[in-house]
Amino acid sequence: MLDITVIGAGPAGSAAAIRLAQSGHRVRLYEKSRFPRPKLCGGFLSPECLLDLDELGVLDPIKAAGASVVRRTVVSSPWGAYAEAPLPMPGLSLSRDVLDTLLLQRARETGVDVQEGTDGFNQVSNGGWTVVATGRKAETGRYFGVQAFFDHVEGITDQVELDLIPGGYVGFVTQGGRVNLCALTTQENLRDTGPALDAVLAAWALKNPLLGKRLRNARRASAWQAVGPVRMGLQRLTEPQRLFAGDAACIVDPLMGEGIAMGLRTSALIEQAFQQTRCPVEEAYAHAWHEQFDTALRAGAWLRKLFQPALIQDVCVAALQAFPTLLTWLAEQTRPPIYENLQPNSNRGAV
């Protein structure tokens, strides 16, 4: 039994705390905020999430909290091309304030000593194990994310939708009776449209016909949240007696829709690293992390670069429209190959 400190109570941190406590370790979880609190996130729980959520004991509470079922993927281009395909299994959608609160509650139930409103970095002593799950810290990068909830968005039902614009995209998914709009764009794109986010969104609506249709009667129902600059990709995985999880380890391209899934999965890799005895914990974790995620991350980075120029966006989406199975195939390339035992007939799915 070890004394382990976890810093950060997002999905990766709370999940790591739950698994480590269930393995018999003494775990203290620090979170500088007090829950519930708003968090910029698309909130899409891909089908790959569901096995981990069930193992953590929160899948049923998530469903009971009113998570929306997501059955389709939709992609559109600036020149009007449009493609859609069913997900191989339904996913879920839930706002991060609800998801994070449920995970933190579960951590308490498993015996984790939860300390809200406390900066864990000020509490850590030398000589103990620490899991850092404090989210993105990048100070350089060319990407910015913005998010808000909207009412009266036309045509958003059971899909996760990406409407491409030059240099980025606007995503939609239903959550709690409203629509979560989450967008990623470049510094250059924001500079060209000005600082007011409502005006930015209005300008983007003119650059994609389907996006314009979605927003025609839409009304913003929450304050804007923004984050950036963001540098995609691997940040760091280990230091002596310190493991990094979730966005603190790697900022996943939102195009993949796998940020929450990867955060949850790293908790299992951390648990396994402490359980094994073949090599140092840090080495075991880093090896398992790269084995699980590297291929999918390379595919996601390639897709992000491919989908930036408007002309290429249209050609790509037109190809997806002509061959819908290609959209499913592309989605599979950005999925870590780690949930092979979760089959379409699983009774632990979204519905």
XYZ file of N, CA and C in Angstrom, residues 4-10 13-14 17 27-35 103-105 107-109 111-123:
114
model
N -0.496 8.006 -2.179
C -0.418 8.612 -3.505
C -1.255 9.880 -3.517
N -0.667 10.955 -4.020
C -1.363 12.228 -4.172
C -1.763 12.408 -5.626
N -2.999 12.790 -5.851
C -3.485 13.123 -7.188
C -3.849 14.598 -7.189
N -3.349 15.333 -8.183
C -3.622 16.766 -8.295
C -4.479 17.001 -9.525
N -5.694 17.489 -9.308
C -6.613 17.759 -10.404
C -7.737 16.747 -10.453
N -8.985 17.222 -10.388
C -10.148 16.331 -10.316
C -10.996 16.385 -11.575
N -10.345 16.536 -12.732
C -11.038 16.293 -13.980
C -11.213 14.798 -14.177
N -7.922 12.732 -13.441
C -7.503 12.719 -12.048
C -8.443 11.946 -11.153
N -9.741 12.200 -11.275
C -10.695 11.472 -10.433
C -10.691 9.990 -10.757
N -7.676 8.423 -9.191
C -7.869 8.305 -7.743
C -8.784 7.135 -7.406
N -5.164 7.359 -1.000
C -5.150 8.381 -2.046
C -5.744 9.677 -1.514
N -5.046 10.756 -1.765
C -5.562 12.096 -1.472
C -5.645 12.856 -2.792
N -6.807 13.428 -3.058
C -7.075 14.120 -4.317
C -7.287 15.601 -4.041
N -6.452 16.436 -4.653
C -6.555 17.887 -4.506
C -7.165 18.493 -5.768
N -8.073 19.427 -5.574
C -8.679 20.168 -6.672
C -8.776 21.633 -6.262
N -8.178 22.512 -7.056
C -8.135 23.922 -6.663
C -9.494 24.605 -6.759
N -10.403 24.084 -7.607
C -11.753 24.636 -7.706
C -12.681 23.927 -6.729
N -13.902 24.438 -6.647
C -14.960 23.745 -5.915
C -16.044 23.349 -6.915
N -16.492 22.113 -6.791
C -17.456 21.579 -7.752
C -18.880 21.827 -7.272
N -17.889 11.972 -11.023
C -16.638 11.249 -10.805
C -16.037 11.582 -9.440
N -16.116 12.856 -9.053
C -15.574 13.240 -7.751
C -16.375 12.602 -6.612
N -17.687 12.547 -6.777
C -18.526 11.882 -5.775
C -18.156 10.407 -5.666
N -15.243 9.125 -6.322
C -13.942 9.044 -5.648
C -14.123 9.054 -4.134
N -14.982 9.921 -3.637
C -15.247 9.951 -2.193
C -15.799 8.608 -1.718
N -16.706 8.026 -2.515
C -17.326 6.761 -2.120
C -16.305 5.633 -2.029
N -13.306 5.953 -0.942
C -12.377 6.196 0.151
C -11.292 7.209 -0.120
N -11.355 7.892 -1.245
C -10.369 8.925 -1.548
C -10.597 10.128 -0.634
N -9.518 10.673 -0.106
C -9.569 11.896 0.699
C -9.556 13.075 -0.262
N -10.709 13.678 -0.481
C -10.863 14.750 -1.463
C -10.719 16.097 -0.772
N -9.847 16.938 -1.312
C -9.611 18.281 -0.786
C -9.917 19.294 -1.890
N -11.134 19.858 -1.871
C -11.494 20.875 -2.854
C -11.007 22.243 -2.396
N -10.846 23.153 -3.358
C -10.411 24.503 -3.047
C -8.981 24.579 -2.570
N -8.165 23.601 -2.944
C -6.782 23.531 -2.475
C -5.856 23.247 -3.644
N -4.801 24.036 -3.769
C -3.787 23.806 -4.789
C -2.870 22.682 -4.320
N -2.956 21.551 -4.977
C -2.199 20.390 -4.547
C -0.701 20.557 -4.625
N -0.230 21.409 -5.513
C 1.217 21.592 -5.642
C 1.817 22.208 -4.381
N 0.998 22.913 -3.614
C 1.481 23.488 -2.358
C 1.455 22.482 -1.211
N 0.876 21.301 -1.466
C 0.708 20.311 -0.403
C 1.620 19.100 -0.563
